[in-house]
PDB file of C-alpha atoms in Angstrom:
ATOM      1  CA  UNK A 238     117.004 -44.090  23.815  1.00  0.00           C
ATOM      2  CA  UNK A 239     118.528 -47.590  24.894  1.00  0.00           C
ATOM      3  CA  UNK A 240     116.696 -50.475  23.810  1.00  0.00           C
ATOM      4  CA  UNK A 241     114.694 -52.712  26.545  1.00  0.00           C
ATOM      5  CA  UNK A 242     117.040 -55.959  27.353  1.00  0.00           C
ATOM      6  CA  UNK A 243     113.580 -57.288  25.477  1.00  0.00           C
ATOM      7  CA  UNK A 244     114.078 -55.260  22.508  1.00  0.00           C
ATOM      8  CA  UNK A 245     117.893 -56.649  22.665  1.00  0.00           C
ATOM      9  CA  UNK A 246     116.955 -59.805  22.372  1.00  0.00           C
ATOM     10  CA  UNK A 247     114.617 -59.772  19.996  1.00  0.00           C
ATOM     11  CA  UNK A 248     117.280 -57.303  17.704  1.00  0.00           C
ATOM     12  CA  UNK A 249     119.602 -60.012  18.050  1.00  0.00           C
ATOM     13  CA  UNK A 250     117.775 -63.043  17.108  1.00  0.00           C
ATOM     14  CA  UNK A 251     116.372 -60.724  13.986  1.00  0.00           C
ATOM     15  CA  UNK A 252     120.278 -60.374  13.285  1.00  0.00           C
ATOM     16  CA  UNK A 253     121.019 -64.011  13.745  1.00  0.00           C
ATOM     17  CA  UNK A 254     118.780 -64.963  10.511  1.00  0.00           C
ATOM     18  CA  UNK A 255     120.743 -64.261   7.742  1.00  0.00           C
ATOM     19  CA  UNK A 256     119.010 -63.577   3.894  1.00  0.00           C
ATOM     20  CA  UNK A 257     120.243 -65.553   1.087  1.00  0.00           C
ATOM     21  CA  UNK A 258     121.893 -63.208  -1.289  1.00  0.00           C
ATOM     22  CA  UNK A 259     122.856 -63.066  -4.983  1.00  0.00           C
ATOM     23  CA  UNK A 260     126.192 -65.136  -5.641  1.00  0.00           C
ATOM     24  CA  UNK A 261     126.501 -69.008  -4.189  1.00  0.00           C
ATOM     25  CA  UNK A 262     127.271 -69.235  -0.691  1.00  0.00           C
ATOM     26  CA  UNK A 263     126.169 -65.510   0.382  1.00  0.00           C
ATOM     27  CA  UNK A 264     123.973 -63.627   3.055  1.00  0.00           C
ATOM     28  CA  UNK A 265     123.170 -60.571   3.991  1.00  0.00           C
ATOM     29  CA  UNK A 266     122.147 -59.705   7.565  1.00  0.00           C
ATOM     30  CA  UNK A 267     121.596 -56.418   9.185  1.00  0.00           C
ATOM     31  CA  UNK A 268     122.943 -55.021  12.203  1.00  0.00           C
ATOM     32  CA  UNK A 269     122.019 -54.423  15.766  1.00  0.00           C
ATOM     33  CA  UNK A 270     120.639 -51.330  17.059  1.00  0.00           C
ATOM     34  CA  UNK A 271     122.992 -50.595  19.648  1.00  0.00           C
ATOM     35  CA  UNK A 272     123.674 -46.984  19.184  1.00  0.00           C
ATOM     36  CA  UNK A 273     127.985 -47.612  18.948  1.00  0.00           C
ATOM     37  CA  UNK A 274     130.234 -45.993  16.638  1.00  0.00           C
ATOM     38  CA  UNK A 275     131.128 -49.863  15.426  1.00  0.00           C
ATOM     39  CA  UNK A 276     129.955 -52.844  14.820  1.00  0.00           C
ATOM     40  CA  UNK A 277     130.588 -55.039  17.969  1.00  0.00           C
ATOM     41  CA  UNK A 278     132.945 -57.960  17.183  1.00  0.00           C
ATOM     42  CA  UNK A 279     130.324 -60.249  18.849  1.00  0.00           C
ATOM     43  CA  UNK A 280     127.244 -59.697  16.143  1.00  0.00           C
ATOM     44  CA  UNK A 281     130.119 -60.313  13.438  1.00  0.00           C
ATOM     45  CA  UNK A 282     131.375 -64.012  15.010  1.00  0.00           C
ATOM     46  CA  UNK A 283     128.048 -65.030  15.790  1.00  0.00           C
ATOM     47  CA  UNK A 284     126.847 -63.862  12.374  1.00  0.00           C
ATOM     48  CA  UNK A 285     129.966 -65.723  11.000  1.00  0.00           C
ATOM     49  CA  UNK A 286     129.093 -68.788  12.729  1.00  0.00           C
ATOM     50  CA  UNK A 287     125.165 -69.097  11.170  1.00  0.00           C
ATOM     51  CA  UNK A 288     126.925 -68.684   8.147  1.00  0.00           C
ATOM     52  CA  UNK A 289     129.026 -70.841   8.495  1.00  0.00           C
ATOM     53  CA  UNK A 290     126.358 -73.399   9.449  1.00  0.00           C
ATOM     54  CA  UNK A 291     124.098 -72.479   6.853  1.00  0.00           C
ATOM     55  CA  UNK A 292     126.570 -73.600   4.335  1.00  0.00           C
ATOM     56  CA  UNK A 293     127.022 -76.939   5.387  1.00  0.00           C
ATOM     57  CA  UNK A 294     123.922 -77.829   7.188  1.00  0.00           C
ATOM     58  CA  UNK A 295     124.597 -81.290   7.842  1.00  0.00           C
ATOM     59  CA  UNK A 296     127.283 -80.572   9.956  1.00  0.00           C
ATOM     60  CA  UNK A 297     127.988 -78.459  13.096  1.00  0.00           C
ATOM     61  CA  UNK A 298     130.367 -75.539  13.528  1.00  0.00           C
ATOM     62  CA  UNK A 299     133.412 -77.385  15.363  1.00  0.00           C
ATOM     63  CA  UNK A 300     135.440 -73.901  15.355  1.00  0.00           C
ATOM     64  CA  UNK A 301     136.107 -70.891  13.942  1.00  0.00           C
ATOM     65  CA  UNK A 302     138.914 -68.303  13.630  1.00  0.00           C
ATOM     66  CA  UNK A 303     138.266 -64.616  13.368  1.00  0.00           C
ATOM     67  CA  UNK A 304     140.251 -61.624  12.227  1.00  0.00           C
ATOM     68  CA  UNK A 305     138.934 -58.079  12.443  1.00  0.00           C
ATOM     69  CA  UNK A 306     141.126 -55.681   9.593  1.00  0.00           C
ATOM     70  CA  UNK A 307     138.601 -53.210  10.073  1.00  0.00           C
ATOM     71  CA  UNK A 308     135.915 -51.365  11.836  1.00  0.00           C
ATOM     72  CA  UNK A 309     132.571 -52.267  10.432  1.00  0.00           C
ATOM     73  CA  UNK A 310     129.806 -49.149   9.696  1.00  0.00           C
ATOM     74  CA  UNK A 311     126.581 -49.607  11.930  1.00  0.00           C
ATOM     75  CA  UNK A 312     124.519 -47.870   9.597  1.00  0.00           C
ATOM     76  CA  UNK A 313     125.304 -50.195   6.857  1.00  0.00           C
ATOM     77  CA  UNK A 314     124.360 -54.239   6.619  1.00  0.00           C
ATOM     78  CA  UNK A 315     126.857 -56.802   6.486  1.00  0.00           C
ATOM     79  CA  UNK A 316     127.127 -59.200   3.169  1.00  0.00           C
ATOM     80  CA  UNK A 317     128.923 -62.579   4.153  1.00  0.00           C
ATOM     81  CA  UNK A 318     130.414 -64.630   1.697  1.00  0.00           C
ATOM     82  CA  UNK A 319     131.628 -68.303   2.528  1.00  0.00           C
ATOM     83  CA  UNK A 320     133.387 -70.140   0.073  1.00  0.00           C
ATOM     84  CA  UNK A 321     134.304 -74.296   0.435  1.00  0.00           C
ATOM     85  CA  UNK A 322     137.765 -75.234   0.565  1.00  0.00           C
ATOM     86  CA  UNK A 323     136.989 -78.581   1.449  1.00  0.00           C
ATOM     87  CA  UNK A 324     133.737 -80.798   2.249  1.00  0.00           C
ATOM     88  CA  UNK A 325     134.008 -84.376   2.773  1.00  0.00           C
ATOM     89  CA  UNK A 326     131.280 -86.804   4.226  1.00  0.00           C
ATOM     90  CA  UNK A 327     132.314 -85.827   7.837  1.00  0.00           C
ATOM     91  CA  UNK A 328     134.312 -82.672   8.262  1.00  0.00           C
ATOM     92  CA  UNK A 329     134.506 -79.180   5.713  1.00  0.00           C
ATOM     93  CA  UNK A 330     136.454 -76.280   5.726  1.00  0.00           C
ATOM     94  CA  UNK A 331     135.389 -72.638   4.871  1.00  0.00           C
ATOM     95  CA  UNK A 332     136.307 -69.151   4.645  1.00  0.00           C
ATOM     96  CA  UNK A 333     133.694 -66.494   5.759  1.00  0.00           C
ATOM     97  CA  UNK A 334     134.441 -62.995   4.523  1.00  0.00           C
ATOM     98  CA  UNK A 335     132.571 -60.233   5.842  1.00  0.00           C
ATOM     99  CA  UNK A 336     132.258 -57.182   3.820  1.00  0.00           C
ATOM    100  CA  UNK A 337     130.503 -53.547   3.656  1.00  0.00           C
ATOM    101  CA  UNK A 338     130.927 -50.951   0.704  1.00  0.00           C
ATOM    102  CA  UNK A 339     134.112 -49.681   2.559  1.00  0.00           C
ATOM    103  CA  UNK A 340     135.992 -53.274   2.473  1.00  0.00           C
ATOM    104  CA  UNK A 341     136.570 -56.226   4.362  1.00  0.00           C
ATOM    105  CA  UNK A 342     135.602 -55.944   8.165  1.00  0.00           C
ATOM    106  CA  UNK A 343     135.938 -59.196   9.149  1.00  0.00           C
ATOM    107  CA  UNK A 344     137.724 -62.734   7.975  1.00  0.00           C
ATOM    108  CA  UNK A 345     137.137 -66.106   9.529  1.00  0.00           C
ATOM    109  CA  UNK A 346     138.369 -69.639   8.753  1.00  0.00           C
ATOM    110  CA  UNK A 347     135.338 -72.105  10.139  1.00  0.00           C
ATOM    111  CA  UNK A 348     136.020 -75.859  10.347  1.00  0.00           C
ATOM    112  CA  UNK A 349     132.398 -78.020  10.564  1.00  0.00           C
ATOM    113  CA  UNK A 350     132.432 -81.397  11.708  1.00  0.00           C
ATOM    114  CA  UNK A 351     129.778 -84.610  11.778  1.00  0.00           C
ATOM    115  CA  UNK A 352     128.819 -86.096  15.367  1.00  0.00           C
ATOM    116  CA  UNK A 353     130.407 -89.222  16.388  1.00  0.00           C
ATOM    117  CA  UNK A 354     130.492 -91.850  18.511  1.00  0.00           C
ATOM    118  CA  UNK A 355     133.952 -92.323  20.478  1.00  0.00           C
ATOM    119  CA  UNK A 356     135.710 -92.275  23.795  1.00  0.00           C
ATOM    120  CA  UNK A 357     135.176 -89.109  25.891  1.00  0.00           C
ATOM    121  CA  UNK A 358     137.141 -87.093  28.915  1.00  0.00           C
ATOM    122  CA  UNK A 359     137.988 -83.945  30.078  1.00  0.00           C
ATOM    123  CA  UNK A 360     140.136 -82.754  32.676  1.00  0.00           C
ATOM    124  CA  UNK A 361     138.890 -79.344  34.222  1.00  0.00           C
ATOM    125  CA  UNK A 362     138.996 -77.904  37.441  1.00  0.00           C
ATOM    126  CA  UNK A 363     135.485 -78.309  38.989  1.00  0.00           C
ATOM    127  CA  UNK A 364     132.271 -76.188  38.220  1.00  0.00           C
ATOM    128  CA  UNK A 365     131.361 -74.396  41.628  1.00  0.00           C
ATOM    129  CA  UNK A 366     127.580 -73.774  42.224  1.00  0.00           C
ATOM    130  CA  UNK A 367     125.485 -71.102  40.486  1.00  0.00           C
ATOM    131  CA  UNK A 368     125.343 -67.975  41.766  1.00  0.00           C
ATOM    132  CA  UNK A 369     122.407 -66.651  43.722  1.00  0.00           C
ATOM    133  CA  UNK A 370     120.502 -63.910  42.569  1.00  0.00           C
ATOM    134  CA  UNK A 371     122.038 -61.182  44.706  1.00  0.00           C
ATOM    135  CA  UNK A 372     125.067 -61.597  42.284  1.00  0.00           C
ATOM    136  CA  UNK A 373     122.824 -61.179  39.284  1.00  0.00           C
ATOM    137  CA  UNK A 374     124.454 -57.945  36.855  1.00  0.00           C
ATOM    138  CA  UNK A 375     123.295 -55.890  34.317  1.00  0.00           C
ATOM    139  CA  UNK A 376     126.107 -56.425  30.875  1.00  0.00           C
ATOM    140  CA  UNK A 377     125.235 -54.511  28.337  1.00  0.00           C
ATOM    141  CA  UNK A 378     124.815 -55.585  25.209  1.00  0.00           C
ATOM    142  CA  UNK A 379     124.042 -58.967  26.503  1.00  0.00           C
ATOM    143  CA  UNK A 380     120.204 -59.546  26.358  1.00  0.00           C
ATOM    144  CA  UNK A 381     119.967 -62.035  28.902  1.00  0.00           C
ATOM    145  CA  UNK A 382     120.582 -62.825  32.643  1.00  0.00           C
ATOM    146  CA  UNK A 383     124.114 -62.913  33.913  1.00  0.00           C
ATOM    147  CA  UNK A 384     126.159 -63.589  37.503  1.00  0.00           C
ATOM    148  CA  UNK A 385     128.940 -62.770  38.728  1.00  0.00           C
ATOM    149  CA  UNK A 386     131.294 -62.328  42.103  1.00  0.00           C
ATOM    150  CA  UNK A 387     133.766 -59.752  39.960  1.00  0.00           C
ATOM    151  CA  UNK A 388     133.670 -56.198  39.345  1.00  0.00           C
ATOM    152  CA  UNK A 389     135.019 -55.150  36.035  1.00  0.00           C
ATOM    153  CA  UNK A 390     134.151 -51.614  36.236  1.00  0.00           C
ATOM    154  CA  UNK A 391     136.079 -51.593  39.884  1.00  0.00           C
ATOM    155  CA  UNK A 392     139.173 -49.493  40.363  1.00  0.00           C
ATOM    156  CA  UNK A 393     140.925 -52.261  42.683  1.00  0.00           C
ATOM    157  CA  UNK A 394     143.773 -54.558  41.521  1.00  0.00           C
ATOM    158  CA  UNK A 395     142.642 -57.968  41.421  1.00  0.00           C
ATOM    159  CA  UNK A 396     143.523 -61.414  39.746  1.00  0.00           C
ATOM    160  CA  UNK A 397     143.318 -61.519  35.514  1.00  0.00           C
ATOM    161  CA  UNK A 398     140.534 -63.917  36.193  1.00  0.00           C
ATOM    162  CA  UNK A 399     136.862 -64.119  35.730  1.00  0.00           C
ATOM    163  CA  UNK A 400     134.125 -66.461  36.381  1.00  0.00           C
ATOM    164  CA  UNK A 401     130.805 -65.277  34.318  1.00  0.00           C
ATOM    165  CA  UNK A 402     127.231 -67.385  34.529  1.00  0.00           C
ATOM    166  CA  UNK A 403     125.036 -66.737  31.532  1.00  0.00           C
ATOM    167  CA  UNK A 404     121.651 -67.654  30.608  1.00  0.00           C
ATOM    168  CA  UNK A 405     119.533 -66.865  27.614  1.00  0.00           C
ATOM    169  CA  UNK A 406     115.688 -66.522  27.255  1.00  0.00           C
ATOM    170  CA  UNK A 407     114.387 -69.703  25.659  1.00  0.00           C
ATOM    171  CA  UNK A 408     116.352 -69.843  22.354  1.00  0.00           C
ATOM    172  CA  UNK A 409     116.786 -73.043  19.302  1.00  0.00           C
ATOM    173  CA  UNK A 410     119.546 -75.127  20.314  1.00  0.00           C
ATOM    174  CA  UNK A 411     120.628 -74.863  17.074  1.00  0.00           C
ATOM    175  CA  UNK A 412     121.539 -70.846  17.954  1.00  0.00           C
ATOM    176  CA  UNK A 413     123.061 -71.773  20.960  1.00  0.00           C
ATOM    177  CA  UNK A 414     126.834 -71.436  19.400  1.00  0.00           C
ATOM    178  CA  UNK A 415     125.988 -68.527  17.867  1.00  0.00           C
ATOM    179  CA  UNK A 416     124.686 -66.928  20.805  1.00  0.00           C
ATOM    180  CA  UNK A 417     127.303 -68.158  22.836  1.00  0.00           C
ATOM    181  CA  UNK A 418     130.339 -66.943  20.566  1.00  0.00           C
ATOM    182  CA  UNK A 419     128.865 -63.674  20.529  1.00  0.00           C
ATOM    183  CA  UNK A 420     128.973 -63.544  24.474  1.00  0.00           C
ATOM    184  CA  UNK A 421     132.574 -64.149  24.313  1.00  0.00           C
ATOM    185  CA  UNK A 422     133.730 -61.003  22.972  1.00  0.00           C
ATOM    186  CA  UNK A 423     132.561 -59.321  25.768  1.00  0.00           C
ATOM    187  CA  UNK A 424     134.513 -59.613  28.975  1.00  0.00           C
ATOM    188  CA  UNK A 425     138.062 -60.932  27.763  1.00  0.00           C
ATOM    189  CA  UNK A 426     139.667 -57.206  27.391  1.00  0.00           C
ATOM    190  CA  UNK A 427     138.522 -55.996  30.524  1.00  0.00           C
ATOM    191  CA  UNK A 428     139.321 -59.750  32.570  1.00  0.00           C
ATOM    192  CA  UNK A 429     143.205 -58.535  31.286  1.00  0.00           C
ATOM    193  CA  UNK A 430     142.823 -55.019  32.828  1.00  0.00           C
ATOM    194  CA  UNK A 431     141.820 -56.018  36.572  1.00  0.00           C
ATOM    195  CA  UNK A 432     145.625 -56.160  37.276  1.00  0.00           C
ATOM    196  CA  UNK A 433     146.103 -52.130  36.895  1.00  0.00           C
ATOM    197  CA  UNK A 434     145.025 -49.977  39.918  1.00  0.00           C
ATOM    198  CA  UNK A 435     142.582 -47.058  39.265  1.00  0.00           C
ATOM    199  CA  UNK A 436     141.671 -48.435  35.925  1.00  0.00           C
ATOM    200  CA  UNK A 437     138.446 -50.665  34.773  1.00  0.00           C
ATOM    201  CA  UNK A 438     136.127 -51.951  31.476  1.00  0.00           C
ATOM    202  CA  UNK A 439     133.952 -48.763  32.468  1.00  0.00           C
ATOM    203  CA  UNK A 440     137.261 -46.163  31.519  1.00  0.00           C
ATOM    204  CA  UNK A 441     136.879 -47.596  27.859  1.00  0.00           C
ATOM    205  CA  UNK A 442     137.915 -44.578  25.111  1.00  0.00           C
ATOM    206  CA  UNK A 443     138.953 -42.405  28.263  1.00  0.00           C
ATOM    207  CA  UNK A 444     141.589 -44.101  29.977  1.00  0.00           C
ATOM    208  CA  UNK A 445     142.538 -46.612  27.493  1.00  0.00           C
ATOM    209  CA  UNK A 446     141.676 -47.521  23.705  1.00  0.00           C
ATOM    210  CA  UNK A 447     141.018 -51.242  22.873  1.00  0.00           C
ATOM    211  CA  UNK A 448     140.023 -53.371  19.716  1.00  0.00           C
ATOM    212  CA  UNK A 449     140.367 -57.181  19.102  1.00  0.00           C
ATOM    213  CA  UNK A 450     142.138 -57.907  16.732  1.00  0.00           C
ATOM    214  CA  UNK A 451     141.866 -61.863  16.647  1.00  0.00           C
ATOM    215  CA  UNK A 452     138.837 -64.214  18.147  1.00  0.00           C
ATOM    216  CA  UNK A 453     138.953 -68.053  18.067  1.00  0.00           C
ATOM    217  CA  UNK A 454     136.095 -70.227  19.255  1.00  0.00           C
ATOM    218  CA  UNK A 455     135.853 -74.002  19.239  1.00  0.00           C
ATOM    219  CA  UNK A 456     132.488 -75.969  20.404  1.00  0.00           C
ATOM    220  CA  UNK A 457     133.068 -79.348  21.666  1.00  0.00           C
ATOM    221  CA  UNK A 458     129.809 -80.730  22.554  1.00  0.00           C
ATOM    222  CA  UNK A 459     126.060 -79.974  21.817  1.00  0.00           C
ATOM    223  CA  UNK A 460     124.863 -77.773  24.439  1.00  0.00           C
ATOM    224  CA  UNK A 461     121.457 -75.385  24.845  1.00  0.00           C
ATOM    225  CA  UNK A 462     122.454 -71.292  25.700  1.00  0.00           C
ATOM    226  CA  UNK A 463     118.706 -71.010  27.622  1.00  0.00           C
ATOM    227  CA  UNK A 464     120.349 -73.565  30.428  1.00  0.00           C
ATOM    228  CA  UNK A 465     122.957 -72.005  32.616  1.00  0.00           C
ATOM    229  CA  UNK A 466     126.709 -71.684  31.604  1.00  0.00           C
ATOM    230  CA  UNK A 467     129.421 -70.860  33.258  1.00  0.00           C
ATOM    231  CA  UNK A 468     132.269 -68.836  31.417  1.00  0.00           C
ATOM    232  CA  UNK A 469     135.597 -68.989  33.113  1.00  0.00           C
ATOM    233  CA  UNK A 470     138.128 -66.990  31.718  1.00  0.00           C
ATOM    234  CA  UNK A 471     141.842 -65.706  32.287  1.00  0.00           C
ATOM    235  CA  UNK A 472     143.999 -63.044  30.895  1.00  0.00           C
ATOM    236  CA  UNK A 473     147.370 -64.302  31.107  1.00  0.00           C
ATOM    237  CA  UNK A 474     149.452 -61.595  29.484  1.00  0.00           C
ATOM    238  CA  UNK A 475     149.570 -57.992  28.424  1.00  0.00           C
ATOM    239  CA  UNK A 476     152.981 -56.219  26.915  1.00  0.00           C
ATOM    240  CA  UNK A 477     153.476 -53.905  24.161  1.00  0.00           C
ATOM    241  CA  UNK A 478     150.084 -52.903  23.725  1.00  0.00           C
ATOM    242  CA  UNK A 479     148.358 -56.063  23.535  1.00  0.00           C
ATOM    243  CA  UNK A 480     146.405 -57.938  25.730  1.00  0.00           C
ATOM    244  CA  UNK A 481     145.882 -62.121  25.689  1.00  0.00           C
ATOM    245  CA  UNK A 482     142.656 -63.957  27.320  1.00  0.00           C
ATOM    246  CA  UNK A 483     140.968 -67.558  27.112  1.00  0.00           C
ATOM    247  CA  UNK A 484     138.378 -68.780  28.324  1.00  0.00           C
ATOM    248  CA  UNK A 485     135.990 -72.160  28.703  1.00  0.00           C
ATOM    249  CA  UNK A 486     132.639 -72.869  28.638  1.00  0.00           C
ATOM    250  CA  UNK A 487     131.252 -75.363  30.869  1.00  0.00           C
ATOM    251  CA  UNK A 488     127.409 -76.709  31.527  1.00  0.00           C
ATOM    252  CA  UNK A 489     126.062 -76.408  35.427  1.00  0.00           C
ATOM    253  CA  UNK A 490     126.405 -79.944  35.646  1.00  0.00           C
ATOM    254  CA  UNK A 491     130.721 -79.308  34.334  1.00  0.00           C
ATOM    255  CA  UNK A 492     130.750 -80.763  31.064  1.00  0.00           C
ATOM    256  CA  UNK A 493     133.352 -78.678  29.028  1.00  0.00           C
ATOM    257  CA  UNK A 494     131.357 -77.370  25.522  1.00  0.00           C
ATOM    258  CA  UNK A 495     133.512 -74.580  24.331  1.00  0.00           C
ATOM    259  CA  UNK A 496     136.632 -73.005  24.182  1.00  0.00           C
ATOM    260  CA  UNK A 497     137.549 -69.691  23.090  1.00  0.00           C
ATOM    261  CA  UNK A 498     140.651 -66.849  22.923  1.00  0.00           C
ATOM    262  CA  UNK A 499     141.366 -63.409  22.047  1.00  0.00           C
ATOM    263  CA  UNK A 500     143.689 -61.066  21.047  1.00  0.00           C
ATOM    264  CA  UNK A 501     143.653 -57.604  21.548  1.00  0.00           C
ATOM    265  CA  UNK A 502     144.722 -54.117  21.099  1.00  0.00           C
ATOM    266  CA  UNK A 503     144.942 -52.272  24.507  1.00  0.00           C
ATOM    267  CA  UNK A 504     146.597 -48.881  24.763  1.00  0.00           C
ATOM    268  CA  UNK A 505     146.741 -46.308  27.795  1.00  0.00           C
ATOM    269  CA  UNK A 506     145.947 -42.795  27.373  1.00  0.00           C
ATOM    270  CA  UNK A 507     148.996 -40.826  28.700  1.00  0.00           C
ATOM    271  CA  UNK A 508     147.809 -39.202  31.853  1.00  0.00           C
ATOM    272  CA  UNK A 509     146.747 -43.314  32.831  1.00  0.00           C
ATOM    273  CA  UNK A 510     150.439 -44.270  32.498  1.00  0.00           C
TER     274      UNK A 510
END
C-alpha cells in the first residue's frame, strides 16, 4: 500500500540523516520506501548533498555534480564515501561515491564554500504570483504541497517549459538544499517530452524508457524549503536519445537561490515512433 504524503515525509527526513560509518569520511543511510524497482536519483543527490555537508560543516554546499553509472537496489542501503581533494579556510572540494554490494550507483563532485560579504545582482525574468489553490497537484514522490498551471501527464503538444511552486512542511533550513535538490530530479524529463503529441510523464516504461544520466545543482543563496519556491524550468533539446533541461530556483519575493540541469536518457518504444 502507498505511503500517506505524511509517511513520505517523515521516510524522507529519516533518509536525510545519514549514520557515521567505519572508514573516515563515510555514512550509511537507508532508503525510501517507495515501492520502485530503483532507487530514485533524487534520495541519492539529496543524500549526496548531507554528505557532502557533513564533511565540511563549516561550510555550505555551493554545488554539486552527479553521475548515475548504475541503478541502485531499493532493498539494500546506500554507503557514501566522501573523500577531500582540497579544503582551504573558505572553499573545499570533494568526491562523494555512492556504493551498494553490486558497485558504484552514483558519483558526485561537491564544491563547499564560506559566506561572504560582496556585491550582489541577478538578472531574471520576473517571479509571477503564487498560484491559488485550485492549481494545487498531487506529485508523487514529493511529500509536500505543489502548484502548477501545466499538465505533464497531458497528451497535448505544448512548450518544453514548466513553472512548478513547491513548499515543504516545516523543515531545518539547514535541509533546505537537500530537500530542494531532491525535488529537482523530478519534472526535468517529462518538461522535455511536452513537445510530442499523444505522449506524457504518465506513459513512463510504456511509451518511452528514461534514466538520467547526469544532475548538476548549484545553491547561490541561503534560502528555507518550508517558504514557497518557484521552480522554472526548460527543456531545450532532445536528439539521439537524449533529452537536456535546466532549471532555476527562485524565492516568492524573486531572489534567484539555485540552479540546476540534467541529462537524460529518453527512448521511444516503437509503436510511439
Amino acid at each position: 500500500m502507498p505511503l500517506a504524503t505524511s509517511e513520505l515525509w517523515d521516510d524522507l527526513l529519516s533518509c536525510l540523516d545519514l549514520r557515521p560509518a567505519p572508514g573516515g569520511s563515510h555514512y550509511e543511510a537507508r532508503n525510501q520506501r517507495l515501492g520502485y524497482h530503483r532507487l530514485f536519483g533524487g534520495q541519492l543527490l539529496a543524500q549526496s548533498v548531507r554528505a557532502a555537508r557533513l564533511s565540511c560543516p563549516d561550510k555550505d554546499v555551493k554545488s554539486l555534480h552527479m553521475l548515475f553509472p548504475r541503478a541502485g537496489r531499493p532493498e539494500e542501503s546506500v554507503r557514501y564515501e566522501v573523500e577531500r581533494h582540497h579544503e582551504g579556510g573558505t572553499f573545499a572540494t570533494l568526491t562523494v561515491v555512492a556504493r551498494q554490494t553490486h558497485g558504484v550507483v552514483a558519483t558526485a563532485t561537491a564544491s563547499l564554500h564560506c559566506a561572504e560579504d560582496g556585491p550582489a545582482h541577478q538578472s531574471t525574468e520576473p517571479v509571477p504570483p503564487l498560484l491559488g489553490p485550485e492549481h494545487r497537484i498531487e506529485l508523487h514522490p514529493l511529500p509536500w504541497e505543489t502548484r502548477t498551471a501545466a499538465d505533464l501527464d497531458s497528451p497535448d503538444a505544448a512548450p518544453p517549459v514548466l513553472d512548478l511552486w513547491m513548499r515543504t512542511p516545516a523543515a531545518d533550513a539547514a535541509l533546505a538544499p537537500a530537500l530542494t535538490a531532491y525535488a529537482t530530479d523530478l519534472t526535468l524529463i517529462g518538461t522535455a517530452l511536452r513537445p510530442l503529441e499523444g505522449l506524457g510523464q504518465r506513459d513512463a516504461q510504456k511509451a518511452f524508457t528514461s534514466a538520467v544520466t547526469s544532475h548538476t545543482v548549484w545553491f547561490h543563496r541561503p534560502f528555507r524549503a518550508d517558504d514557497w519556491l518557484l521552480l522554472r524550468q526548460h527543456s531545450p533539446v532532445l536528439a539521439h536519445g537524449r533529452c537536456f533541461g535546466r532549471g532555476d530556483v527562485f524565492t516568492r519575493d524573486g531572489s534567484l537561490v539555485a540552479s540546476y540541469a540534467q541529462e537524460a536518457l529518453l527512448r521511444l518504444a516503437r509503436e510511439a515512433v
